[in-house]
Short mmCIF file of C-alpha atoms in Angstrom, two decimals:
data_model
loop_
_atom_site.label_atom_id
_atom_site.label_comp_id
_atom_site.label_asym_id
_atom_site.label_seq_id
_atom_site.Cartn_x
_atom_site.Cartn_y
_atom_site.Cartn_z
CA UNK A 187 75.12 -129.19 -3.13
CA UNK A 188 73.92 -132.59 -2.98
CA UNK A 189 70.73 -131.70 -1.07
CA UNK A 190 69.91 -128.53 -3.57
CA UNK A 191 70.10 -130.68 -6.28
CA UNK A 192 68.53 -133.84 -5.72
CA UNK A 193 65.75 -131.69 -3.88
CA UNK A 194 65.55 -129.49 -7.41
CA UNK A 195 65.18 -133.17 -9.22
CA UNK A 196 62.20 -134.05 -6.78
CA UNK A 197 60.67 -130.48 -7.64
CA UNK A 198 60.81 -131.35 -11.42
CA UNK A 199 59.66 -134.56 -11.26
CA UNK A 200 56.63 -134.07 -8.89
CA UNK A 201 55.60 -130.77 -11.38
CA UNK A 202 55.94 -132.68 -14.71
CA UNK A 203 53.59 -135.53 -12.89
CA UNK A 204 51.35 -133.75 -10.81
CA UNK A 205 48.60 -134.96 -12.21
CA UNK A 206 49.18 -138.04 -12.67
CA UNK A 207 50.40 -138.40 -8.74
CA UNK A 208 47.22 -136.80 -7.40
CA UNK A 209 44.62 -138.57 -9.55
CA UNK A 210 46.79 -142.05 -8.92
CA UNK A 211 45.95 -141.59 -5.30
CA UNK A 212 43.03 -139.03 -4.84
CA UNK A 213 41.08 -139.76 -8.58
CA UNK A 214 37.98 -140.21 -6.48
CA UNK A 215 37.57 -136.47 -5.50
CA UNK A 216 35.26 -133.88 -7.02
CA UNK A 217 37.03 -131.78 -9.52
CA UNK A 218 36.99 -128.68 -7.44
CA UNK A 219 38.87 -130.36 -4.94
CA UNK A 220 41.59 -131.41 -7.77
CA UNK A 221 41.70 -128.23 -8.94
CA UNK A 222 42.79 -126.93 -5.67
CA UNK A 223 44.78 -129.86 -4.97
CA UNK A 224 46.96 -129.32 -8.10
CA UNK A 225 47.55 -125.23 -7.44
CA UNK A 226 48.49 -126.23 -3.87
CA UNK A 227 50.87 -129.00 -5.08
CA UNK A 228 52.38 -126.72 -7.94
CA UNK A 229 52.93 -123.87 -5.24
CA UNK A 230 54.22 -125.88 -2.53
CA UNK A 231 56.62 -128.09 -4.64
CA UNK A 232 58.56 -125.14 -5.91
CA UNK A 233 59.30 -124.79 -2.21
CA UNK A 234 61.00 -128.18 -2.62
CA UNK A 235 64.88 -126.84 -3.46
CA UNK A 236 64.66 -124.31 -0.35
CA UNK A 237 63.66 -126.71 1.95
CA UNK A 238 66.56 -129.09 1.08
CA UNK A 239 69.23 -126.47 1.42
CA UNK A 240 67.51 -125.17 5.06
CA UNK A 241 67.67 -128.95 6.22
CA UNK A 242 71.23 -129.19 5.01
CA UNK A 243 72.07 -125.76 7.03
CA UNK A 244 70.13 -127.20 9.50
CA UNK A 245 71.90 -130.13 10.64
CA UNK A 246 75.11 -128.52 10.33
CA UNK A 247 74.07 -126.23 12.79
CA UNK A 248 72.97 -129.05 15.02
CA UNK A 249 76.33 -131.08 14.84
CA UNK A 250 77.97 -127.88 16.20
CA UNK A 251 75.39 -127.65 19.02
CA UNK A 252 74.19 -124.52 17.85
CA UNK A 253 70.72 -125.62 18.27
CA UNK A 254 68.84 -122.53 19.52
CA UNK A 255 69.70 -120.35 15.90
CA UNK A 256 67.49 -123.09 13.89
CA UNK A 257 64.85 -122.69 16.88
CA UNK A 258 64.78 -118.96 15.67
CA UNK A 259 64.99 -119.39 12.05
CA UNK A 260 62.03 -121.90 12.82
CA UNK A 261 59.96 -119.32 14.57
CA UNK A 262 60.96 -116.58 12.13
CA UNK A 263 59.66 -119.23 8.90
CA UNK A 264 56.19 -120.46 10.81
CA UNK A 265 55.23 -116.98 11.68
CA UNK A 266 55.86 -115.78 8.08
CA UNK A 267 53.97 -118.95 6.97
CA UNK A 268 51.22 -118.07 9.59
CA UNK A 269 50.48 -114.41 8.31
CA UNK A 270 50.70 -115.24 5.38
CA UNK A 271 48.10 -117.62 5.06
CA UNK A 272 45.74 -115.26 7.37
CA UNK A 273 46.59 -112.02 4.51
CA UNK A 274 46.13 -114.36 1.47
CA UNK A 275 42.78 -116.34 3.16
CA UNK A 276 41.51 -113.56 5.00
CA UNK A 277 42.31 -110.29 3.54
CA UNK A 278 43.18 -111.31 -0.56
CA UNK A 279 40.84 -113.95 -0.53
CA UNK A 280 42.88 -115.73 -2.68
CA UNK A 281 41.63 -119.65 -1.40
CA UNK A 282 44.03 -122.16 -1.42
CA UNK A 283 46.71 -120.22 -3.32
CA UNK A 284 46.66 -117.76 -0.04
CA UNK A 285 47.90 -120.81 1.84
CA UNK A 286 50.21 -122.44 -0.58
CA UNK A 287 52.04 -119.10 -1.41
CA UNK A 288 53.49 -118.54 2.48
CA UNK A 289 54.37 -121.84 2.90
CA UNK A 290 56.79 -121.06 -0.30
CA UNK A 291 57.52 -117.78 0.94
CA UNK A 292 58.39 -118.88 4.49
CA UNK A 293 60.74 -122.24 3.26
CA UNK A 294 62.73 -119.25 1.18
CA UNK A 295 62.98 -117.02 3.86
CA UNK A 296 64.84 -119.60 6.22
CA UNK A 297 66.95 -121.47 3.39
CA UNK A 298 68.29 -117.67 2.74
CA UNK A 299 68.83 -116.87 5.86
CA UNK A 300 70.67 -120.19 7.36
CA UNK A 301 72.61 -120.15 4.23
CA UNK A 302 74.42 -116.83 4.60
CA UNK A 303 75.07 -117.53 8.55
CA UNK A 304 76.66 -121.19 7.16
CA UNK A 305 78.95 -118.70 5.42
CA UNK A 306 80.04 -116.39 8.34
CA UNK A 307 83.60 -117.34 9.28
CA UNK A 308 85.10 -117.87 13.08
CA UNK A 309 83.27 -121.56 12.97
CA UNK A 310 84.53 -125.02 13.09
CA UNK A 311 82.48 -125.65 10.16
CA UNK A 312 81.10 -123.52 7.53
CA UNK A 313 80.27 -122.98 3.69
CA UNK A 314 82.45 -121.77 1.13
CA UNK A 315 81.56 -121.28 -2.11
CA UNK A 316 84.79 -123.36 -3.73
CA UNK A 317 84.27 -126.01 -1.21
CA UNK A 318 80.36 -125.88 -2.60
CA UNK A 319 81.24 -125.93 -6.12
CA UNK A 320 84.11 -128.45 -5.86
CA UNK A 321 82.92 -132.46 -6.88
CA UNK A 322 84.62 -134.98 -4.93
CA UNK A 323 82.91 -137.98 -6.06
CA UNK A 324 84.85 -140.52 -3.27
CA UNK A 325 83.11 -137.64 -0.28
CA UNK A 326 79.53 -137.50 -2.29
CA UNK A 327 79.35 -141.71 -2.55
CA UNK A 328 79.97 -141.75 1.36
CA UNK A 329 77.19 -139.02 2.01
CA UNK A 330 75.15 -140.46 -0.15
CA UNK A 331 75.43 -144.42 1.71
CA UNK A 332 74.01 -142.70 4.75
CA UNK A 333 71.54 -140.15 3.26
CA UNK A 334 69.86 -142.72 0.66
CA UNK A 335 68.14 -145.53 2.75
CA UNK A 336 67.28 -142.95 5.19
CA UNK A 337 65.92 -140.65 2.08
CA UNK A 338 64.18 -143.52 0.76
CA UNK A 339 62.98 -144.82 4.13
CA UNK A 340 61.15 -141.48 4.95
CA UNK A 341 59.93 -140.94 1.23
CA UNK A 342 58.28 -144.05 1.69
CA UNK A 343 56.80 -143.66 4.95
CA UNK A 344 55.41 -140.48 3.40
CA UNK A 345 53.80 -142.04 0.77
CA UNK A 346 52.58 -144.47 3.17
CA UNK A 347 50.84 -141.66 4.86
CA UNK A 348 49.30 -140.81 1.73
CA UNK A 349 47.72 -143.94 0.97
CA UNK A 350 46.79 -144.58 4.33
CA UNK A 351 44.35 -140.29 3.60
CA UNK A 352 43.33 -142.07 0.41
CA UNK A 353 41.80 -145.15 3.30
CA UNK A 354 40.57 -142.96 5.02
CA UNK A 355 38.46 -140.67 2.08
CA UNK A 356 36.30 -144.10 1.72
CA UNK A 357 34.96 -143.86 5.06
CA UNK A 358 32.43 -140.94 5.24
CA UNK A 359 32.68 -137.13 6.20
CA UNK A 360 32.48 -137.79 10.12
CA UNK A 361 35.37 -140.33 10.51
CA UNK A 362 37.40 -138.36 7.61
CA UNK A 363 36.77 -135.13 9.88
CA UNK A 364 37.90 -136.80 13.18
CA UNK A 365 40.87 -138.26 12.27
CA UNK A 366 42.30 -134.86 10.94
CA UNK A 367 41.14 -133.29 14.19
CA UNK A 368 43.43 -136.27 15.75
CA UNK A 369 45.71 -135.92 13.99
CA UNK A 370 46.46 -132.38 14.64
CA UNK A 371 45.99 -132.05 18.04
CA UNK A 372 48.29 -135.75 18.17
CA UNK A 373 51.30 -133.37 17.56
CA UNK A 374 51.05 -132.04 20.95
CA UNK A 375 51.71 -135.09 22.72
CA UNK A 376 54.74 -135.99 20.35
CA UNK A 377 56.85 -133.01 20.20
CA UNK A 378 59.44 -133.71 22.92
CA UNK A 379 59.85 -136.87 20.80
CA UNK A 380 60.11 -135.45 17.37
CA UNK A 381 62.52 -133.13 18.83
CA UNK A 382 64.73 -135.95 20.78
CA UNK A 383 64.45 -137.29 17.07
CA UNK A 384 66.65 -134.60 15.57
CA UNK A 385 69.10 -134.36 18.90
CA UNK A 386 69.52 -138.12 18.70
CA UNK A 387 71.57 -138.08 15.70
CA UNK A 388 74.58 -135.64 16.19
CA UNK A 389 74.66 -136.78 19.66
CA UNK A 390 75.05 -140.57 19.18
CA UNK A 391 77.05 -139.72 16.02
CA UNK A 392 79.72 -138.07 17.64
CA UNK A 393 80.00 -140.52 20.25
CA UNK A 394 80.74 -143.38 17.72
CA UNK A 395 82.98 -141.35 15.59
CA UNK A 396 84.77 -140.77 18.46
CA UNK A 397 84.97 -144.51 19.37
CA UNK A 398 82.70 -144.37 22.32
CA UNK A 399 80.17 -146.91 21.87
CA UNK A 400 78.81 -146.63 25.50
CA UNK A 401 78.97 -143.00 25.68
CA UNK A 402 76.41 -143.80 22.90
CA UNK A 403 74.50 -146.10 24.44
CA UNK A 404 74.32 -144.18 27.47
CA UNK A 405 72.97 -141.05 25.70
CA UNK A 406 70.61 -143.00 24.41
CA UNK A 407 69.15 -144.42 27.09
CA UNK A 408 68.80 -140.79 28.22
CA UNK A 409 66.89 -139.56 25.21
CA UNK A 410 64.72 -142.04 25.06
CA UNK A 411 64.17 -141.91 28.76
CA UNK A 412 63.33 -138.06 28.13
CA UNK A 413 60.99 -139.36 25.19
CA UNK A 414 59.26 -141.41 27.61
CA UNK A 415 58.99 -138.62 30.42
CA UNK A 416 57.16 -136.27 28.30
CA UNK A 417 54.54 -138.67 26.45
CA UNK A 418 53.42 -139.54 29.69
CA UNK A 419 53.16 -135.78 30.97
CA UNK A 420 52.21 -134.00 27.34
CA UNK A 421 50.17 -137.13 26.46
CA UNK A 422 48.07 -136.83 30.13
CA UNK A 423 48.03 -132.99 29.57
CA UNK A 424 46.10 -133.61 25.99
CA UNK A 425 43.59 -136.32 27.52
CA UNK A 426 42.41 -133.97 30.34
CA UNK A 427 42.17 -130.64 27.92
CA UNK A 428 40.59 -132.53 25.47
CA UNK A 429 37.07 -130.90 26.88
CA UNK A 430 38.66 -127.71 25.75
CA UNK A 431 40.76 -128.05 22.85
CA UNK A 432 37.56 -130.06 20.81
CA UNK A 433 35.05 -127.39 20.79
CA UNK A 434 37.92 -125.08 18.87
CA UNK A 435 37.20 -127.16 15.69
CA UNK A 436 33.37 -126.00 16.02
CA UNK A 437 32.26 -129.77 14.22
CA UNK A 438 29.29 -132.38 15.25
CA UNK A 439 29.20 -133.80 18.76
CA UNK A 440 29.33 -137.21 16.84
CA UNK A 441 32.63 -136.22 15.11
CA UNK A 442 34.29 -134.69 18.19
CA UNK A 443 33.86 -137.61 20.29
CA UNK A 444 35.34 -140.05 17.63
CA UNK A 445 38.32 -137.80 17.51
CA UNK A 446 38.49 -138.17 21.23
CA UNK A 447 38.92 -141.93 21.05
CA UNK A 448 41.48 -141.76 18.44
CA UNK A 449 43.69 -139.45 20.75
CA UNK A 450 43.60 -141.32 23.81
CA UNK A 451 44.32 -144.52 21.32
CA UNK A 452 47.49 -142.69 20.06
CA UNK A 453 48.62 -141.25 23.52
CA UNK A 454 48.76 -144.58 24.81
CA UNK A 455 50.26 -146.38 21.97
CA UNK A 456 52.65 -143.74 22.24
CA UNK A 457 53.44 -143.62 25.65
CA UNK A 458 54.55 -147.29 25.05
CA UNK A 459 55.80 -147.90 21.40
CA UNK A 460 56.91 -143.80 20.11
CA UNK A 461 60.34 -143.76 21.35
CA UNK A 462 61.32 -147.30 20.36
CA UNK A 463 59.58 -146.56 16.84
CA UNK A 464 61.80 -143.67 16.03
CA UNK A 465 64.03 -142.74 18.65
CA UNK A 466 65.74 -145.80 18.53
CA UNK A 467 66.50 -146.18 14.73
CA UNK A 468 67.59 -142.82 14.63
CA UNK A 469 70.49 -143.75 17.09
CA UNK A 470 71.03 -146.58 14.78
CA UNK A 471 71.61 -144.43 11.66
CA UNK A 472 73.67 -142.02 13.53
CA UNK A 473 76.07 -145.21 13.72
CA UNK A 474 75.52 -146.01 10.01
CA UNK A 475 73.41 -148.72 10.65
CA UNK A 476 71.14 -147.22 7.60
CA UNK A 477 69.99 -150.04 5.53
CA UNK A 478 68.11 -152.50 8.22
CA UNK A 479 66.00 -149.23 9.45
CA UNK A 480 65.32 -148.45 6.01
CA UNK A 481 64.32 -152.20 5.54
CA UNK A 482 62.59 -152.83 8.27
CA UNK A 483 60.96 -149.24 8.01
CA UNK A 484 59.51 -150.17 4.58
CA UNK A 485 58.72 -153.53 5.79
CA UNK A 486 56.60 -152.56 8.68
CA UNK A 487 54.63 -149.76 6.88
CA UNK A 488 53.42 -151.88 4.31
CA UNK A 489 52.98 -155.46 5.89
CA UNK A 490 51.65 -153.72 9.36
CA UNK A 491 50.31 -150.21 8.63
CA UNK A 492 48.94 -150.34 5.08
CA UNK A 493 48.19 -154.01 5.44
CA UNK A 494 46.48 -153.96 8.43
CA UNK A 495 44.92 -150.93 7.71
CA UNK A 496 42.83 -152.74 4.68
CA UNK A 497 42.06 -155.70 7.05
CA UNK A 498 40.92 -153.96 10.10
CA UNK A 499 39.55 -150.67 8.62
CA UNK A 500 38.02 -151.81 5.01
CA UNK A 501 37.76 -155.60 5.33
CA UNK A 502 36.69 -155.84 8.97
CA UNK A 503 34.72 -152.75 9.15
CA UNK A 504 36.49 -151.29 12.00
CA UNK A 505 37.02 -148.05 10.01
CA UNK A 506 39.25 -145.32 10.83
CA UNK A 507 39.71 -147.21 14.15
CA UNK A 508 40.63 -150.62 12.69
CA UNK A 509 43.40 -147.51 10.48
CA UNK A 510 44.44 -146.20 13.84
CA UNK A 511 44.95 -149.79 15.55
CA UNK A 512 47.11 -150.62 12.63
CA UNK A 513 49.23 -147.44 13.22
CA UNK A 514 50.00 -149.06 16.59
CA UNK A 515 51.14 -152.68 14.95
CA UNK A 516 53.42 -150.86 12.89
CA UNK A 517 55.04 -149.21 15.71
CA UNK A 518 55.14 -152.51 17.58
CA UNK A 519 56.54 -154.13 14.37
CA UNK A 520 59.33 -150.99 14.30
CA UNK A 521 59.95 -151.23 18.12
CA UNK A 522 60.68 -155.19 18.27
CA UNK A 523 62.53 -155.27 15.06
CA UNK A 524 65.26 -151.98 16.24
CA UNK A 525 65.29 -153.63 19.46
CA UNK A 526 66.60 -156.82 18.93
CA UNK A 527 69.14 -155.44 16.15
CA UNK A 528 70.33 -152.55 18.94
CA UNK A 529 70.81 -155.41 21.79
CA UNK A 530 72.75 -157.64 19.12
CA UNK A 531 75.50 -154.78 19.00
CA UNK A 532 75.83 -154.73 15.09
CA UNK A 533 75.45 -151.22 14.77
CA UNK A 534 78.98 -151.12 16.54
CA UNK A 535 80.29 -152.57 13.79
CA UNK A 536 79.78 -149.95 11.27
CA UNK A 537 82.05 -147.85 9.67
CA UNK A 538 81.20 -144.88 7.72
CA UNK A 539 84.39 -142.67 7.73
#
């Protein structure tokens, strides 16, 4: 209920302020681009409540250990999105709306299916209408004590990425295109790390809830080890396959060369810093240490990700390369701060329930 209410509020706020939001960050774009952006923004904003409900249900299933359910629903959601994109763009010639509407429909599908499954009896935890509409202020406060700092951090992190795109938009077509290509291919190398980010929360949370801090530490090390191995294997594989992957984008050779440099740089930085930047803070959050992770995440984003990007990319003229180096500096700062916090053991003193 709380997830649905908050996501609906964010949707309403986004729809009311849509023009101001887009013009604030991307006011320099051409009028046709802005018109297309507004269309996409309005349609996808309507999917926020569905996305919130789906994520709440998916979190429930992950806690119950039934991650195969969320995997199949996610697979169905992505298939609907891909098929809808093809129909909307190539068959109906609907332009940007042909991409946005399938996103809305796929998220609605996921929310409905997840909610129906969550009502099914026979599980240790399941939904009931009487409990959904019951207002327990104390329980909600405890939930929001965990959720709000994480939400603020994630929201500001997303805002920082938007600001980064705004900075990159001043570097010219070649660097903008290279940034987009590298950003999409880089997701291959970190896909296991992103999965571990989800897994580490219920695993460590259950250990801490049972008073087994040593198990929490052991599982954190084990899961982070999986992340490091996956980064080594996938990162190397992506780098070796760049001559095969990059030609799919059908861009100028200069753009593809720059994208290759960015991808190799990203994979090297990710192998050294990505698990400690993202897996480790999720372990802290699972133990209830949410405020520290929030302040570190926000501070590092402002000082290192944005500040260093402006210094290296704009002031020193390194362009997109400076922006990606700034990303590495952000990861380094996060890794140091979260490593110190984890070693101190203060997360063991948190009491959520």
